[in-house]
Coordinates of C-alpha atoms in Angstrom, one line a residue:
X1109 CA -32.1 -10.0 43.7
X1110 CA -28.3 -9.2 43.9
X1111 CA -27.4 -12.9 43.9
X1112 CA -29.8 -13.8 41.1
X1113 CA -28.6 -10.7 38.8
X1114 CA -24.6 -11.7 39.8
X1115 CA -24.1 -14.8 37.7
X1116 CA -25.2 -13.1 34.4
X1117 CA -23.5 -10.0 34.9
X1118 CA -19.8 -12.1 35.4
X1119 CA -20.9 -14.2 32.2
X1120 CA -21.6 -10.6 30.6
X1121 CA -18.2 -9.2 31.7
X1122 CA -16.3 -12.9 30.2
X1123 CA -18.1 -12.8 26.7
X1124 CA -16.7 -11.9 23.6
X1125 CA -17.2 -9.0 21.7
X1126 CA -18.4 -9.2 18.1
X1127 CA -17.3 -6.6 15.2
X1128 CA -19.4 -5.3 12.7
X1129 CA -17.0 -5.5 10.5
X1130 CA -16.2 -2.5 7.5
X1131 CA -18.3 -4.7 4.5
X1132 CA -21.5 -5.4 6.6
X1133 CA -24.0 -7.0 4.4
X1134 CA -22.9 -5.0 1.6
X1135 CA -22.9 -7.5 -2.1
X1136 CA -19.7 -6.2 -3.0
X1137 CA -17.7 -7.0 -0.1
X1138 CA -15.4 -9.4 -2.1
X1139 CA -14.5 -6.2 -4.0
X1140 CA -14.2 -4.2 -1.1
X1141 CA -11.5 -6.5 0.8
X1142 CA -9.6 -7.2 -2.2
X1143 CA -9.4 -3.0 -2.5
X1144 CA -9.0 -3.2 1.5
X1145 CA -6.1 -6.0 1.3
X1146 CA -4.4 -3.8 -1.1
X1147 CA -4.3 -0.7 0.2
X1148 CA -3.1 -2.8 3.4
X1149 CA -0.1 -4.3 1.3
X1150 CA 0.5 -1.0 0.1
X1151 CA 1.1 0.7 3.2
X1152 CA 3.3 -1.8 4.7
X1153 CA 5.7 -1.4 1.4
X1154 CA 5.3 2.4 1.6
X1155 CA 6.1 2.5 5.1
X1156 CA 8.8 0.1 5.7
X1157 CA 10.2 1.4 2.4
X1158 CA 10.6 4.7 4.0
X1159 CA 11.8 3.3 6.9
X1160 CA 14.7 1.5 5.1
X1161 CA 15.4 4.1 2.9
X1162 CA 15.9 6.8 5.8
X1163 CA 18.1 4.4 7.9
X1164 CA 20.2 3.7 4.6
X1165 CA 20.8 6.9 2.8
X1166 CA 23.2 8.8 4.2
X1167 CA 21.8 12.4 2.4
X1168 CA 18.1 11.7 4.3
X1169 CA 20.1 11.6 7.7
X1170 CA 18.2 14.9 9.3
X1171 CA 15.9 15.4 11.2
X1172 CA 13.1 16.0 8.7
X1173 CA 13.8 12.4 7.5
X1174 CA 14.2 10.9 11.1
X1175 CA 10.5 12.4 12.2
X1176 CA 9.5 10.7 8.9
X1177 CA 11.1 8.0 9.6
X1178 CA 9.2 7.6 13.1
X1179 CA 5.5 8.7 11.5
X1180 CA 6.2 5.6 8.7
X1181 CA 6.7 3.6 11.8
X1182 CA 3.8 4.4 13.8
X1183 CA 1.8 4.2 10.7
X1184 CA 2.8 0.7 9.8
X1185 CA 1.8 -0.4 13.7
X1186 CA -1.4 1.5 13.5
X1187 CA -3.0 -0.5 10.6
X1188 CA -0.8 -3.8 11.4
X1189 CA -3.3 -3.4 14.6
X1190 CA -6.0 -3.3 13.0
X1191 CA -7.0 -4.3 9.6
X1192 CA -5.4 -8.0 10.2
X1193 CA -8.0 -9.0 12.2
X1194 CA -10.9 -7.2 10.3
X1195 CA -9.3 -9.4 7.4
X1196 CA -9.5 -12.6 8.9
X1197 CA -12.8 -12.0 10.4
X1198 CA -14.2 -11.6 6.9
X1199 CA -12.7 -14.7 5.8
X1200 CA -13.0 -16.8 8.0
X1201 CA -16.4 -15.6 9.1
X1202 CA -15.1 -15.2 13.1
X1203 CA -15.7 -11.5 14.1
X1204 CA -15.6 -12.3 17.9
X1205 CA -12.7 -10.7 20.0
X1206 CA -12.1 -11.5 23.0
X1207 CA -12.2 -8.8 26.4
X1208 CA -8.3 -9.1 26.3
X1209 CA -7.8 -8.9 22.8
X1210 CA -9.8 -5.8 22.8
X1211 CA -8.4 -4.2 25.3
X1212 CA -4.9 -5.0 23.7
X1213 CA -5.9 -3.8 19.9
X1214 CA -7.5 -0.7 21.9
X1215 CA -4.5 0.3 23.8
X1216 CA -2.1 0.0 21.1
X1217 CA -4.3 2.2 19.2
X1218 CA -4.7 4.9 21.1
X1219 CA -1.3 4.9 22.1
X1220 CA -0.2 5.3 18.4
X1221 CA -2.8 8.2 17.5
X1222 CA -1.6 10.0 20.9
X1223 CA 2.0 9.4 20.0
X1224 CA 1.6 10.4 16.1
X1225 CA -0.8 13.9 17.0
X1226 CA 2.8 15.4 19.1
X1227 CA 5.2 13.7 17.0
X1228 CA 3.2 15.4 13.5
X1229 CA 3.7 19.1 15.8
X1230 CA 7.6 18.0 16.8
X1231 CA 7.9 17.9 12.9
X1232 CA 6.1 21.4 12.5
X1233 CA 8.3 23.0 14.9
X1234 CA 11.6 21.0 12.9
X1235 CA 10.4 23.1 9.8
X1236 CA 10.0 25.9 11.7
X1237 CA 13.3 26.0 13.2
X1238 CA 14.8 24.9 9.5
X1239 CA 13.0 27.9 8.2
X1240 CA 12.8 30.7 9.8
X1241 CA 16.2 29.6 12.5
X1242 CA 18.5 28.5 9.6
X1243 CA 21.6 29.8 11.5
X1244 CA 20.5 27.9 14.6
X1245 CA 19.0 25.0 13.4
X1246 CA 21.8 22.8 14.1
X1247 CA 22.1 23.8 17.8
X1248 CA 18.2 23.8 18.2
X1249 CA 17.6 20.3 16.1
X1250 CA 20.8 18.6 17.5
X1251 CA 20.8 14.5 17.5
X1252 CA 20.0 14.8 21.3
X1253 CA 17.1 17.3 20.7
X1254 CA 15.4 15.0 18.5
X1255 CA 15.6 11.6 20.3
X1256 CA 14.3 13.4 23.0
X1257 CA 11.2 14.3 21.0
X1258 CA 10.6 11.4 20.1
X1259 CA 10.8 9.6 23.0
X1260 CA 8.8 12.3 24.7
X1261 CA 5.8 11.7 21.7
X1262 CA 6.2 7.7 22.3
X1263 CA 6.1 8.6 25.8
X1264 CA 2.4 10.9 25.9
X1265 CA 1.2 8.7 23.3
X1266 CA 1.8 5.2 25.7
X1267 CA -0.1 7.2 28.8
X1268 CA -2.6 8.3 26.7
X1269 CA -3.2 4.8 26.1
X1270 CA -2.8 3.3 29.9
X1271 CA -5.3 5.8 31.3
X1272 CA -8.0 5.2 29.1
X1273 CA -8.3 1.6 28.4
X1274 CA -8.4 0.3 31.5
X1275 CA -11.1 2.3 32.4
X1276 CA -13.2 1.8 29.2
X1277 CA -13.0 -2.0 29.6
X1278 CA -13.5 -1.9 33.1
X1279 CA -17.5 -0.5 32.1
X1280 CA -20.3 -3.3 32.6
X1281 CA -21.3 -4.4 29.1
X1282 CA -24.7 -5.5 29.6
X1283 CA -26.3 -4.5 26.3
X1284 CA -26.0 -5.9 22.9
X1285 CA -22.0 -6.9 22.6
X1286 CA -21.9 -6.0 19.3
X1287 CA -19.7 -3.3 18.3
X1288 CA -20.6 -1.3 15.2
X1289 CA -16.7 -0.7 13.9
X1290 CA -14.6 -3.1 12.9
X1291 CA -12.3 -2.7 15.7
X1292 CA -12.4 -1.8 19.4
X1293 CA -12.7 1.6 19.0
X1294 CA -13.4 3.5 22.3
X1295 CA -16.1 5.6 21.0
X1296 CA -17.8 2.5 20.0
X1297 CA -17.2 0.6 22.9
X1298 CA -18.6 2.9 25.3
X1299 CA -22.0 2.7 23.7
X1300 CA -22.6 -0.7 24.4
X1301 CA -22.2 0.3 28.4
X1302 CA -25.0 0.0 30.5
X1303 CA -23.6 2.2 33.6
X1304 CA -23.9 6.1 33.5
X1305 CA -20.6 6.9 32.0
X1306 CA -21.5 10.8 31.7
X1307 CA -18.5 11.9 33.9
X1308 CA -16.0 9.6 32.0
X1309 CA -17.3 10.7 28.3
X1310 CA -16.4 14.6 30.4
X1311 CA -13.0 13.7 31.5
X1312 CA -12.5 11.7 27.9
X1313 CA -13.3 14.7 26.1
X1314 CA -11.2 16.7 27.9
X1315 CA -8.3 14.6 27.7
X1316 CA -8.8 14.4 23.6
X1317 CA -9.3 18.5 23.9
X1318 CA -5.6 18.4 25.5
X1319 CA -3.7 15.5 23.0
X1320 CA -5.6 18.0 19.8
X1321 CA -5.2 21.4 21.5
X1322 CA -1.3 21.0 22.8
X1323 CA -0.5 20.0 19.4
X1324 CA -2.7 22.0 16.9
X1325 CA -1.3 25.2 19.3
X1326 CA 2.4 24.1 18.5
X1327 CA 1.5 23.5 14.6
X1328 CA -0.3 26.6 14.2
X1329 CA 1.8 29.0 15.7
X1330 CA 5.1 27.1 13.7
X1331 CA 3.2 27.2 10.8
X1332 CA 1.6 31.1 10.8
X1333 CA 5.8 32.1 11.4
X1334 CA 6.6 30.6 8.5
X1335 CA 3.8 31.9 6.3
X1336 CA 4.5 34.9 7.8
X1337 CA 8.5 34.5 6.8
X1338 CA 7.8 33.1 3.2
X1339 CA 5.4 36.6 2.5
X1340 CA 8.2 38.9 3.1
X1341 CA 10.9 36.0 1.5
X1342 CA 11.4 38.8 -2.3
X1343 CA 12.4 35.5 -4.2
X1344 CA 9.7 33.7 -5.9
X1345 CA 12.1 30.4 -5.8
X1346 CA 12.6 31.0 -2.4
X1347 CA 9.1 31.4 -1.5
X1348 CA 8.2 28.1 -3.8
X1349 CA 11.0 25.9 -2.4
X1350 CA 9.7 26.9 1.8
X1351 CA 6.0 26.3 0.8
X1352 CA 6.8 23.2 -0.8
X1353 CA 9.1 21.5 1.9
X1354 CA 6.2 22.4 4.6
X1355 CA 3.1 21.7 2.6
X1356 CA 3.4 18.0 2.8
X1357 CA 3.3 17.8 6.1
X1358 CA 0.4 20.2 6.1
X1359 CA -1.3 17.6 3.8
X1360 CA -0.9 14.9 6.5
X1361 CA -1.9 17.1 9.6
X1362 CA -5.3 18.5 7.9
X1363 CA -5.9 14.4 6.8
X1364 CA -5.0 12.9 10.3
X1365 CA -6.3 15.7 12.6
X1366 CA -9.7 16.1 11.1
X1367 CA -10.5 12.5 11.0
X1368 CA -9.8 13.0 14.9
X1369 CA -11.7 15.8 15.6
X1370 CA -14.7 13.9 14.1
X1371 CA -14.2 11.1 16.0
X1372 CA -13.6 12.1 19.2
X1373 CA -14.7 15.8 19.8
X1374 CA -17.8 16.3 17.7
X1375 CA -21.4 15.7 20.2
X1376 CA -23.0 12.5 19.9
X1377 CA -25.8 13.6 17.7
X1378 CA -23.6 13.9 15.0
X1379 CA -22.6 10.4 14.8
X1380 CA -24.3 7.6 13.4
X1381 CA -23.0 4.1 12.9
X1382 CA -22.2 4.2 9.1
X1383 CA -20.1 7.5 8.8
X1384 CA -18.1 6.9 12.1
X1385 CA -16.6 3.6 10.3
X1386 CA -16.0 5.4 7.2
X1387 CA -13.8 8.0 9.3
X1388 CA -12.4 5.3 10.9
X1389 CA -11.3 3.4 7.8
X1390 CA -10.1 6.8 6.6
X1391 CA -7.7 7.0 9.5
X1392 CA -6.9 3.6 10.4
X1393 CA -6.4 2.4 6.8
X1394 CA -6.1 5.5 3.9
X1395 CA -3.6 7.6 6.2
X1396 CA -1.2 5.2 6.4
X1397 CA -1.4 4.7 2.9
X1398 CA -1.0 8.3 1.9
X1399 CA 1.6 9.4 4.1
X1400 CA 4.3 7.5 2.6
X1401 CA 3.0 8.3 -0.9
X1402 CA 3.0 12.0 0.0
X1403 CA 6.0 11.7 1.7
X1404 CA 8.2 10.2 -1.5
X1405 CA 6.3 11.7 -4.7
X1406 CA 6.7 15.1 -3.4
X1407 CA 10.2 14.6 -2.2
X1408 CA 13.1 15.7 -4.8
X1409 CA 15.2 14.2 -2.0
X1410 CA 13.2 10.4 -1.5
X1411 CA 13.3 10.0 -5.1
X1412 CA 16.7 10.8 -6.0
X1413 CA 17.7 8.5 -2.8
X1414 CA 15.3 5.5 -4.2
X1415 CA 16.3 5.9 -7.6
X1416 CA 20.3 6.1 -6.5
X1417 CA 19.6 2.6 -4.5
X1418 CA 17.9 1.2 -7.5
X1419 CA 20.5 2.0 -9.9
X1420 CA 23.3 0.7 -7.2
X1421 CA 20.9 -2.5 -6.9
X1422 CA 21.0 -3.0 -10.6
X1423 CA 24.6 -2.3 -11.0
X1424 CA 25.4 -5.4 -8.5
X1425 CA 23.4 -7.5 -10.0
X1426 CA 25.0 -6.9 -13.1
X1427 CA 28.3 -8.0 -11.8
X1428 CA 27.0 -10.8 -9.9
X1429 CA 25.8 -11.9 -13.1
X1430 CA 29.4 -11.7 -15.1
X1431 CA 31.4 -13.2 -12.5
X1432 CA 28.9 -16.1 -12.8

């Protein structure tokens, strides 16, 4: 029976996956990838924007701006991973991946969701320090402090990553090999697994308890110390100016870490195929539009830096223009 069974299990394990796909059977889905090419093209302007703007401007080199700087990036990887194949699967009617493809688009991803849940509590602890530290914030937020951070979020994001997608695409798929998301997401992927993977979905949930807790503890207590500052702060324009520099960042951490918590920590029986992508869009695709949007509107400092580089872009052109 082994012998018979072993020929279509190794043609199991070499087949291609196939994505649902975020428009399904839906009649509007022209509509719906036009919206979804947009948002795309928007976030890779917003980001890299930001990303160009913090490396040029001299006034946005801090910290602040340097963890921004490094979320833009992460952001602009995270949906260049994804939504470029979900794209061209919809037009060109291909939604197959390959094992290896898979496994590529799934590491990458869940390296840069690790990496982006520390690096969003190294920037709660920078406000901290800012706000309630002013006196030591240079010596606690130095140059060396915050590569280190960085690297250190890269770092826990990239094992995150390694341990887990070898071992989801190591499972036998010998079920249906479609996947109902419109990438290889491991939640999704693990369903279609025809071994008992109780203890891994265990060991999985505890490792996402430890990349949410870690960093929701750092968050929290930074951001409790600095209500806690701001309510005995006796100016009103004091108290305004602290809440507004943190509550952007609060904006991104409630987006991105309750789309995770969904995802990955909530039992199965709240799932069902149809919200689960509608998270997943949400974090793969809306976040990474919003965060740079967030990020500039609501930043005296972003504008008056793009409108400066504007007005010196302008100005050159208008002398390019004379001398020719």
């Amino acid at each position: 029976m082994y012998s018979e069974n072993q020929p279509s299990q190794n043609q199991t394990l070499n087949a291609d996956f196939m994505l649902v796909g975020l428009f399904g059977e839906t009649k509007h889905a022209l509509l719906l990838y036009t919206v979804t090419f947009i948002f795309f093209l928007i976030a890779l302007a917003g980001n890299a924007l930001l990303i160009i703007l913090v490396y040029l401007e001299p006034r946005l080199h801090t910290p602040m701006y340097f963890f921004i700087s490094q979320l833009s990036l992460m952001d602009l990887m995270y949906i260049s991973v994804t939504v470029p194949k979900m794209l061209l699967g919809q037009v060109t009617g291909d939604h197959t991946i390959s094992p290896s493809g898979c496994g590529i688009q799934m590491f990458f991803y869940l390296m840069l969701a690790g990496a982006e849940f520390f690096l969003l509590s190294a920037m709660a602890y920078d406000r901290y320090a800012a706000i309630c530290r002013p006196l030591h914030y240079p010596l606690l937020m130095n140059q060396r402090v915050c590569d280190c951070l960085v690297s250190g979020c890269w770092f826990l994001g990239m094992v995150d990553g390694l341990l887990l997608t070898p071992i989801i695409m190591s499972f036998p798929f010998c079920h249906s090999r479609k996947i109902l998301s419109f990438f290889c997401e491991a939640p999704a992927l693990m369903k279609l697994s025809c071994s008992d993977i109780s203890l891994y979905k265990m060991v999985m949930y505890l490792c996402c308890v430890l990349m949410l807790l870690i960093p929701t503890v750092v968050i929290s207590s930074s951001y409790a110390l600095i209500l806690h500052l701001i309510h005995r702060m006796s100016s009103s324009e004091s108290r305004r100016k602290a809440f507004a520099t943190c509550s952007s960042h609060m904006t991104v951490v409630l987006l991105f870490f309750g789309a995770a918590i969904y995802t990955y920590m909530l039992p199965d029986s709240y799932h069902t195929a149809e919200p689960d992508m509608m998270v997943s869009a949400f974090y793969t695709i809306i976040t990474p539009v919003l965060n740079p949007l967030i990020y500039s509107l609501r930043n005296k400092d972003v504008t008056g830096a793009l409108r400066s580089r504007m007005q010196s872009g302008l100005s050159l052109s208008k002398v390019v223009k004379k001398k020719a």
